[in-house]
XYZ file of C-alpha atoms in Angstrom:
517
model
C 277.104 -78.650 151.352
C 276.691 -82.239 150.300
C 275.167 -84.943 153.294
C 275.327 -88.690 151.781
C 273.350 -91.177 154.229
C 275.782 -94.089 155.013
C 273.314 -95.803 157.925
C 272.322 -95.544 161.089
C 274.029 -92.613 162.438
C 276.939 -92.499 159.458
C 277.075 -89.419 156.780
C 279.243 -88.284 154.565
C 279.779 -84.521 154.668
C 281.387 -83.229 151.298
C 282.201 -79.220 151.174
C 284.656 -77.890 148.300
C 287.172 -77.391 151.583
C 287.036 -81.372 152.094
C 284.991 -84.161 153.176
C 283.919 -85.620 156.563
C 282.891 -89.135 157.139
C 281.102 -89.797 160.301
C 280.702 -92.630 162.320
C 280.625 -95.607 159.613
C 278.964 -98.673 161.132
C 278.154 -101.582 158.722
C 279.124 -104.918 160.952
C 277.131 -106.636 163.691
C 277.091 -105.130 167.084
C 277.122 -106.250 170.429
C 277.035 -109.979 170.083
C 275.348 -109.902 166.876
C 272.580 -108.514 168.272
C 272.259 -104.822 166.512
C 272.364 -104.555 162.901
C 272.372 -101.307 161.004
C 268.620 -100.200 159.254
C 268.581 -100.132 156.273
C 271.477 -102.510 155.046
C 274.017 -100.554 154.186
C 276.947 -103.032 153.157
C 276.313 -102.671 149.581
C 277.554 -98.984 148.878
C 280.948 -98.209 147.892
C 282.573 -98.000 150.793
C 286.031 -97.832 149.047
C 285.058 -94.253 147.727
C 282.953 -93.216 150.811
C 286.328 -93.824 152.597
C 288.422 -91.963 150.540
C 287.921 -89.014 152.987
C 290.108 -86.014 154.110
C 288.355 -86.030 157.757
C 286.999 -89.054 159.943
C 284.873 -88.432 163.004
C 283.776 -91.186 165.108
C 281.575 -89.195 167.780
C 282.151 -92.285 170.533
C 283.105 -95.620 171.233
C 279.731 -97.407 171.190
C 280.053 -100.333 168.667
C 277.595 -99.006 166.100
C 279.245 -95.894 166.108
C 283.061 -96.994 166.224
C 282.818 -100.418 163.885
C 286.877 -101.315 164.260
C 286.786 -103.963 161.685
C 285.332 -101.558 158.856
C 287.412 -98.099 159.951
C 290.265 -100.695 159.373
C 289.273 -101.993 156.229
C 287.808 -99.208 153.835
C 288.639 -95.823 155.952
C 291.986 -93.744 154.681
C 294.816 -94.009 157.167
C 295.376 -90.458 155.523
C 292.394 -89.232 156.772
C 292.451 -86.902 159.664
C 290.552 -87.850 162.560
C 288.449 -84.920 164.520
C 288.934 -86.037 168.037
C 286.533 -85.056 170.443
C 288.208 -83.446 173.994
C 287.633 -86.551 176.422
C 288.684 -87.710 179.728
C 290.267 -90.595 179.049
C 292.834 -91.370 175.693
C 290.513 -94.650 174.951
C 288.950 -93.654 171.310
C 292.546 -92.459 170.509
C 294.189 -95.095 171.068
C 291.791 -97.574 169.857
C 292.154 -95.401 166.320
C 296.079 -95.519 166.513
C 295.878 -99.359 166.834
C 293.976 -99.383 163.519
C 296.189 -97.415 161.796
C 295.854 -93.546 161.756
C 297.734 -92.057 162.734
C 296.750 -88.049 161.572
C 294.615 -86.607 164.387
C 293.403 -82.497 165.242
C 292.634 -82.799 168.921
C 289.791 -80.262 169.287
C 288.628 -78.359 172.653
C 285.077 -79.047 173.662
C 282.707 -75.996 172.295
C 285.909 -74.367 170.618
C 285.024 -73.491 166.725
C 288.273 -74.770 165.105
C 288.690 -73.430 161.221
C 290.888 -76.188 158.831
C 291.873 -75.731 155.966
C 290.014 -73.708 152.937
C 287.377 -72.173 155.261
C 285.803 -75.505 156.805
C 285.185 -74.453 160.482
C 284.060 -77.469 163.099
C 283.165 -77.560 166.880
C 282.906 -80.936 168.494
C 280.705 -80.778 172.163
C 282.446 -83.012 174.458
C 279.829 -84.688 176.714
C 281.706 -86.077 179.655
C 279.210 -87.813 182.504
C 280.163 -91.142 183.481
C 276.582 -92.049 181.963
C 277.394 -90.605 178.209
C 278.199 -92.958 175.939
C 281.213 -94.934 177.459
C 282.624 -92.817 178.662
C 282.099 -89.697 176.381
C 279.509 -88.614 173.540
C 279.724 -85.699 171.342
C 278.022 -83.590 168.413
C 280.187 -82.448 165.722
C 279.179 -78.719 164.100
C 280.450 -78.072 160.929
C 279.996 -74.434 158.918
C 281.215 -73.632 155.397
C 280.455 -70.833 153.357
C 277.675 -69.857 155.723
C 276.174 -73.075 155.670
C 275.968 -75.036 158.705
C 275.036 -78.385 159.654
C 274.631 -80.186 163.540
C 275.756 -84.089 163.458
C 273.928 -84.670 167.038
C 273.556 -88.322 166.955
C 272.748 -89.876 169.852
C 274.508 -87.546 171.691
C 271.954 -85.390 174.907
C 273.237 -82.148 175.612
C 271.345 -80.078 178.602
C 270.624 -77.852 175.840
C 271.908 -76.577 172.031
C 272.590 -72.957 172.736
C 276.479 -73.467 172.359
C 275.610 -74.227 168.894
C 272.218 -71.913 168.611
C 274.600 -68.823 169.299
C 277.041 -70.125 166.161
C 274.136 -68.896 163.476
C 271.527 -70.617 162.027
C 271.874 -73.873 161.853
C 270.751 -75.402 158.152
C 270.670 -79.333 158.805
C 270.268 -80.933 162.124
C 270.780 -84.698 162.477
C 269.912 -86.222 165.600
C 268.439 -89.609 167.276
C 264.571 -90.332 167.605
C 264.617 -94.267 168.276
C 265.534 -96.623 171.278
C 269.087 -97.244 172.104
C 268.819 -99.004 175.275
C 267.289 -102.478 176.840
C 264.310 -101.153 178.480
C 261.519 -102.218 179.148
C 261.912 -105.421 177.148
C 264.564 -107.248 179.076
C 262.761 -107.195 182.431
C 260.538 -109.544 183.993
C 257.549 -107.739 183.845
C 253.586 -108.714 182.971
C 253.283 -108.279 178.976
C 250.936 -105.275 179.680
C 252.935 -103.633 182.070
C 256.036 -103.871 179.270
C 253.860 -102.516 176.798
C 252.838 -99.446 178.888
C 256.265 -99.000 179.907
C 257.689 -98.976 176.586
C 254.639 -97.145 174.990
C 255.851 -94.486 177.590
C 259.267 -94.582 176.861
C 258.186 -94.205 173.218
C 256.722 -91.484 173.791
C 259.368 -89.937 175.657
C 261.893 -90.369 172.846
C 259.744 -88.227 170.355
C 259.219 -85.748 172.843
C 262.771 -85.107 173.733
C 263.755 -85.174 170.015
C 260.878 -82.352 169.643
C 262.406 -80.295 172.561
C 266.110 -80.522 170.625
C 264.543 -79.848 167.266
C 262.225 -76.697 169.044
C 265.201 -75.462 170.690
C 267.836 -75.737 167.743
C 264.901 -74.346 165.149
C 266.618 -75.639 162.036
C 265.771 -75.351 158.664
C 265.814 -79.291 157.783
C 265.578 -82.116 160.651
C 267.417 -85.587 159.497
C 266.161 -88.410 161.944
C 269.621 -90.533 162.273
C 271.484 -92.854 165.339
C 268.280 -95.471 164.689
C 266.405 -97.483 165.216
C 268.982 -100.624 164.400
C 267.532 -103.698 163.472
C 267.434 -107.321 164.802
C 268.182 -110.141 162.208
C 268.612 -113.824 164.850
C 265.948 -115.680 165.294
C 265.974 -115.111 169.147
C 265.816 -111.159 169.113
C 262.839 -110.751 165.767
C 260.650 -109.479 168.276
C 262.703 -106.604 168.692
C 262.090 -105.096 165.819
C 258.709 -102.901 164.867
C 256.981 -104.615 162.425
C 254.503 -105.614 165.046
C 252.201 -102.788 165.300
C 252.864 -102.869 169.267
C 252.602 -99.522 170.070
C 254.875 -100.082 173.339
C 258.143 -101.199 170.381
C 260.965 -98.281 171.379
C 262.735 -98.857 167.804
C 259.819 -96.834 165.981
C 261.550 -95.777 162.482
C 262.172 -92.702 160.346
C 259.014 -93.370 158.626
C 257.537 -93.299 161.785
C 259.247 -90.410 162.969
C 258.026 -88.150 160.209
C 254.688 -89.125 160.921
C 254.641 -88.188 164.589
C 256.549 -84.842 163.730
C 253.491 -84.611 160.913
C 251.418 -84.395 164.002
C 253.364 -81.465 165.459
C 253.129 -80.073 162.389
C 256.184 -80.179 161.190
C 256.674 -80.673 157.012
C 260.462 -80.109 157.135
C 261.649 -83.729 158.005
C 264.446 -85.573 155.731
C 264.603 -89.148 155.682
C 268.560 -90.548 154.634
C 268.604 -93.799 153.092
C 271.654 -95.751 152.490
C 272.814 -94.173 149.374
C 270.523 -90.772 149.408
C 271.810 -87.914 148.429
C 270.712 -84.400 150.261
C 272.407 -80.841 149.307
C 271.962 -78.416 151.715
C 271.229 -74.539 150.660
C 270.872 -71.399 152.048
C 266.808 -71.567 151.228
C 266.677 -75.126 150.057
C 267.316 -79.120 150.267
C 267.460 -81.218 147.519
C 267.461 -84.881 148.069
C 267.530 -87.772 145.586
C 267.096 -91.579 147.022
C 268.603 -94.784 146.153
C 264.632 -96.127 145.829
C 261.321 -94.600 146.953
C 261.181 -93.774 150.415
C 257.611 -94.609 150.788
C 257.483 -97.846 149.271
C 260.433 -99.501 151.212
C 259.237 -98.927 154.341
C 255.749 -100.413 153.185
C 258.093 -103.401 152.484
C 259.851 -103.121 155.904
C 259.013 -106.383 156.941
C 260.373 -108.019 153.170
C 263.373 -106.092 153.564
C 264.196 -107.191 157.088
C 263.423 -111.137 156.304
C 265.933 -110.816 153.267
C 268.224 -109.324 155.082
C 268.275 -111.784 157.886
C 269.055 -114.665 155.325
C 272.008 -112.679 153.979
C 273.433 -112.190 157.656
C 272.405 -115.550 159.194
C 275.949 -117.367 158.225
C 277.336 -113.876 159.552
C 275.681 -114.836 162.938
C 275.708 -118.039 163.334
C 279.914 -117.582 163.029
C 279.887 -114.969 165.739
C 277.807 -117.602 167.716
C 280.057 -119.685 167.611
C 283.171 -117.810 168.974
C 281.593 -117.198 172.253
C 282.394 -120.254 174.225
C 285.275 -120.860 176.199
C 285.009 -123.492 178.405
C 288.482 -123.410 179.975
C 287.146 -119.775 181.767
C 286.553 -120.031 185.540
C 283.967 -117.539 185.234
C 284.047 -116.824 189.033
C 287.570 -116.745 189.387
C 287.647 -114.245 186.424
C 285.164 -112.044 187.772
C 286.826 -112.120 190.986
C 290.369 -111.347 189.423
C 288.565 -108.340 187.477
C 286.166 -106.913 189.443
C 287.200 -107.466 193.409
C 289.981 -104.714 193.188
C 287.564 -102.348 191.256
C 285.266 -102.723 194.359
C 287.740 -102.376 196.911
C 288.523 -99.051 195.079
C 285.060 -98.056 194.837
C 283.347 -95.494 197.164
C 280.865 -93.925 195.270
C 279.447 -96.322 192.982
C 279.699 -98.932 195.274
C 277.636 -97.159 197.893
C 275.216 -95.876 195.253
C 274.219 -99.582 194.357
C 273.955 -100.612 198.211
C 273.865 -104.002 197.824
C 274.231 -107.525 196.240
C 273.668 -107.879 192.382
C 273.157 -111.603 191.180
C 274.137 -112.842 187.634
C 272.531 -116.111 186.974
C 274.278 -117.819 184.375
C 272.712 -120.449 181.819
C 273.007 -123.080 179.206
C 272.303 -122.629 175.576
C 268.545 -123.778 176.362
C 268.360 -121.558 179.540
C 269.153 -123.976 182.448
C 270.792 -121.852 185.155
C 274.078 -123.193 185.719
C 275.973 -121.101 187.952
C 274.604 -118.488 190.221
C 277.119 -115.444 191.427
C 277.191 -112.519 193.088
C 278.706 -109.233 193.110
C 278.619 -108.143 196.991
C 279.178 -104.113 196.725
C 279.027 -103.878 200.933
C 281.385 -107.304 201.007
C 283.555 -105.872 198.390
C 283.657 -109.732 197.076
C 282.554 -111.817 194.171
C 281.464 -114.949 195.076
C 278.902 -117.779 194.867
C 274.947 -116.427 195.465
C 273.822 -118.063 199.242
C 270.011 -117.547 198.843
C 269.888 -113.831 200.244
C 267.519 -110.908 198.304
C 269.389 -109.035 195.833
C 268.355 -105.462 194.500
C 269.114 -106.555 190.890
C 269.166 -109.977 189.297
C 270.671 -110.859 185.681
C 269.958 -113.871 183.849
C 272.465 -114.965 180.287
C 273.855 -117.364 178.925
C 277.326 -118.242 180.631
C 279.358 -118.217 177.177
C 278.893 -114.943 176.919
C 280.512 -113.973 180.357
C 282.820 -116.228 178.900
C 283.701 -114.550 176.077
C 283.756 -110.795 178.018
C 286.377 -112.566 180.464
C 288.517 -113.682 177.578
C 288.561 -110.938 175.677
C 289.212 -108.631 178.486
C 286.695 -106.354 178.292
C 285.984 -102.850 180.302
C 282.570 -102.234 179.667
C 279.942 -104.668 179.935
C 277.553 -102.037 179.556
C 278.680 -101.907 175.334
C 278.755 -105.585 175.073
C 276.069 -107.505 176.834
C 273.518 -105.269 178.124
C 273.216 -103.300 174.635
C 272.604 -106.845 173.460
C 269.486 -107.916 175.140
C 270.772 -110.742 175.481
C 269.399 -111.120 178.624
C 266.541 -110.920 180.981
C 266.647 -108.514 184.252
C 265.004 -108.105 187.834
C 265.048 -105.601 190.212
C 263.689 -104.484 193.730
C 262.668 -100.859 193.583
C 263.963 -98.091 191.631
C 266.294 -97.633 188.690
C 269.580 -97.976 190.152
C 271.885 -96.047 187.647
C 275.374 -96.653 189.713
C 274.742 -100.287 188.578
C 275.269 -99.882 185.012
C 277.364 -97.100 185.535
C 279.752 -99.415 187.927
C 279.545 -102.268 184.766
C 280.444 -99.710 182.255
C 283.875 -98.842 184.388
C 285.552 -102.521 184.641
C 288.914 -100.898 184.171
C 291.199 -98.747 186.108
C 291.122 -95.417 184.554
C 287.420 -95.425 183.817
C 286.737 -96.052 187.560
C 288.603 -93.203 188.862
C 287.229 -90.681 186.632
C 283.564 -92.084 187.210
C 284.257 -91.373 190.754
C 286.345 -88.544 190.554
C 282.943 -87.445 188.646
C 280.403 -88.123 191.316
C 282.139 -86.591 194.075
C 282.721 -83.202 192.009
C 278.963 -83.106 192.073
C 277.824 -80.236 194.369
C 274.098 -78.742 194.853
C 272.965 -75.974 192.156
C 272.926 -72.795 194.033
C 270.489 -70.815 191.249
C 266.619 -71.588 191.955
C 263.698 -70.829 189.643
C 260.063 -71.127 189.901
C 257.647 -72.955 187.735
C 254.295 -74.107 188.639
C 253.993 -72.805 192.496
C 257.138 -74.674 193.087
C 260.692 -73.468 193.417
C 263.169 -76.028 192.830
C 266.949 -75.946 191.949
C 267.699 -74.752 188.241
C 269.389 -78.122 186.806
C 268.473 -81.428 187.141
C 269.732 -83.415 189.651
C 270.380 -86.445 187.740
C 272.563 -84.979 184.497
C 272.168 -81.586 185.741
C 269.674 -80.463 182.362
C 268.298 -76.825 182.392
C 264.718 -77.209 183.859
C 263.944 -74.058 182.516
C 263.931 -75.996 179.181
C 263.094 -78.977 180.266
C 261.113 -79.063 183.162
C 257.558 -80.021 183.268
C 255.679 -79.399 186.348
C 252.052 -81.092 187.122
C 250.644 -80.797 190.067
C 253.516 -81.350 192.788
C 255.269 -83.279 190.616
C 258.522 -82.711 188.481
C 259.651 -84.325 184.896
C 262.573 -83.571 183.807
C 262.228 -84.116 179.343
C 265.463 -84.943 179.169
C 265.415 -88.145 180.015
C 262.006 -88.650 181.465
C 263.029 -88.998 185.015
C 260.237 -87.659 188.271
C 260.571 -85.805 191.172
C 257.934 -85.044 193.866
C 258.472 -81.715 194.811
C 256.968 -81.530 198.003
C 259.951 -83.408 199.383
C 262.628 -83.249 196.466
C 262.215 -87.343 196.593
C 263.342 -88.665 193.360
C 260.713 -91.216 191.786
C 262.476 -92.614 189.043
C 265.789 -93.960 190.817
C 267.695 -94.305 193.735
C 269.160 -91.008 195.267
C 269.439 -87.790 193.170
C 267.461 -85.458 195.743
C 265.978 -82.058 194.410
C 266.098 -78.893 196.098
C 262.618 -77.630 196.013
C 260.321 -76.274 198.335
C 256.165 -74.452 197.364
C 256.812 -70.965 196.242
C 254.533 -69.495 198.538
C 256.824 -70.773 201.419
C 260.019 -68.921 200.039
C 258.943 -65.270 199.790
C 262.871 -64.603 199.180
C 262.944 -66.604 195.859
């Protein structure tokens, strides 16, 4: 079996019973914000889309890049479709043209044609993806591969239990705004991200531990930042609390684990996969371009700067009534609301500037009041601040998720009172019909865990409470306190509190006091 590295999170699988292209990203993301790393816009993507399968694992923009599955993928390709809840990636694909599509059930192995078995994990929590994330398993002729992306299954035994797996791709780098959007003291950011950092390579560890492959690809990161306004973004800094480490980076933590079986993918290299063995030939040296990292990223900014200053300039649209648009999309979303709503509890403020960062406009959404409105000087639990043009240009364009649009941007700066408050973004990621009523339907199928184990001198329920991970894998108790690996979040145990956000109880109780456990 034959991997190409395409970027970021993008292969090409090639097997003598057909070829799979995954998740081609080459244009600027969310606002211009997210570029792939390395540049991968020079390979031939005329050949690399001459493919017999396509498989876009979800619809976050550097994973589904419209403009290039349009342009240089095969309308006679077939696309793997992952089982979701909603039709949203299907349809998005018919609109560009293909029309071919094998509609596979979540954790099902399906066999094509000429031998070439796949199994696509559905991940369906209202916080995967938008909507939806997957991994795609492939097998042929006893060889088998894992495309895991960014994708954060409770666990990898579904595909554990398939055989040995021979390649496993998966995600190592930041994919989200935090810490550096907030308002916080530059040393508290620093320790914050540093932590988060560090959280990222130890859940990648745990996947990698668990799956016990015999070749790990880092992949799904770290993008890069190219304008002006987001440089600082990217690690060239030597700040240790940077969440966008690289894959040089990420073989030299794993180095430290002592792991020697990592595979960096450059745009362009070449890796065949083996029974006993991977051979991989590169574009350029590995070593010597990321010594260059900084080079590379300043040349590539110059080539993409006329690319961003055009998307710049197709934000504005002045004739919006921003508040009457956020009223006319959001007010009957909140009158429909019952979970989310009362899961973020009260008023969140968008304060809306200029180009040079003059607030102009100041509104609120009221979950309690059900309204939008103007902001009348009371305490809000969260607070962001952007520029107005780009609520602007969500508004006109009509779109659902805000969540895979401005916040994946960091375009913007954030405050809060307290806690993490997931049911915000959650509620900002559903700004459409259907994906509010199966974001609720979700939350109120949630029901307590009725299996218990003990770790620690504590007995606590078996999956997390937040995205209901196996703590038997992933639980890490220290004194009377619970961290769940998966994605970092506390618990005090004495109580069940939750420490990291708002809600999410645990049932847990000291072992000593349950004799019948």
């Amino acid at each position: 079996m034959q991997i190409t590295g395409t970027g970021h999170a993008s292969m090409r699988i090639d097997t003598p019973a057909g070829s799979i292209l995954c998740d081609p990203w080459v244009n600027p993301a969310y606002f211009a914000s997210w570029f792939p790393f390395p540049d991968n816009s020079q390979l031939d993507w005329e050949t690399l889309g001459d493919c017999d399968y396509l498989y876009v694992s979800h619809l976050h923009r550097d994973h589904f890049d419209a403009a290039h599955l349009k342009r240089f993928v095969s309308k006679k390709a077939t696309v793997l479709l992952p089982e979701y809840p909603t039709s949203q990636l299907e349809d998005e694909l018919r609109e560009l043209g293909f029309t071919r599509f094998f509609k596979t059930v979540s954790d099902e192995v399906h066999e094509l044609d000429g031998g070439l078995k796949i199994m696509i994990q559905a991940l369906t929590s209202p916080t995967d993806g938008p909507i939806g994330d997957s991994s795609l398993w492939v097998e042929h002729d006893g060889i088998r591969v894992l495309n895991q992306n960014d994708a954060r299954p409770t666990d990898l035994s579904t595909f554990a239990a398939l055989g040995h797996v021979h390649a496993h791709m998966l995600q190592f780098s930041g994919a989200i705004w935090y810490p550096m959007v907030y308002e916080l003291p530059s040393v508290a950011k620093t320790a914050f991200g540093k932590q988060k950092r560090e959280r990222q390579f130890d859940r990648t560890f745990r996947y990698i531990d668990d799956l016990n492959a015999s070749w790990v690809f880092p992949i799904a990161g770290p993008p890069c930042f190219l304008d002006d306004q987001l440089w600082h973004l990217n690690d060239i800094f030597g700040d240790e609390g940077n969440i966008f480490p690289d894959q040089s980076e990420f073989i030299s933590e794993y180095a430290k684990v002592g792991k020697t079986n990592g595979v960096v993918l450059l745009p362009g290299s070449v890796a065949t996969i083996g029974q006993t063995d991977c051979a991989t030939t590169h574009p350029t040296d590995v070593g010597a371009f990321f010594a260059q990292k900084e080079n590379h990223l300043k040349a590539y900014a110059e080539r993409q700067r006329i690319v961003i200053e055009r998307e710049k300039a197709s934000w504005s649209h002045p004739e919006i009534d921003v508040l009457a648009g956020m009223k006319a999309q959001i007010e009957p979303l909140l009158e429909e609301s019952v979970y989310l709503a009362k899961g973020v509890g009260g008023p969140v403020r968008f304060d809306l500037t200029d180009p040079d960062g003059v607030v102009v406009e100041s509104i609120v959404v009221d979950f309690p009041g059900k309204e939008v409105r103007i902001y009348d000087d009371e305490k809000v639990r969260y607070r962001f601040q952007t520029e107005r043009r780009l609520i602007e240009h969500l508004l006109h364009i009509g779109e659902g998720d805000w969540v895979n649009s401005l916040f994946l941007s960091c375009r913007f700066t954030a405050a809060r009172i307290g806690q993490y408050n997931e049911f915000v973004y959650a509620f900002f990621k559903c700004l459409s019909e259907e994906r509010l009523q199966y974001a609720e339907g979700w939350y109120e199928s949630q029901r307590p865990d009725a299996e218990d184990i003990t770790i620690g001198g504590w007995t606590f329920q078996r999956r997390c409470a937040h995205l209901k991970a196996d703590l038997t894998r992933f639980g890490i108790v220290e004194g009377n306190q619970l961290t769940c690996q998966l994605h970092g979040w506390k618990w005090d145990l004495a109580s069940g509190r939750c420490l990291t956000a708002v809600g999410h109880e645990l049932r847990s109780a000291a072992a000593e006091a349950r004799p019948d456990a």
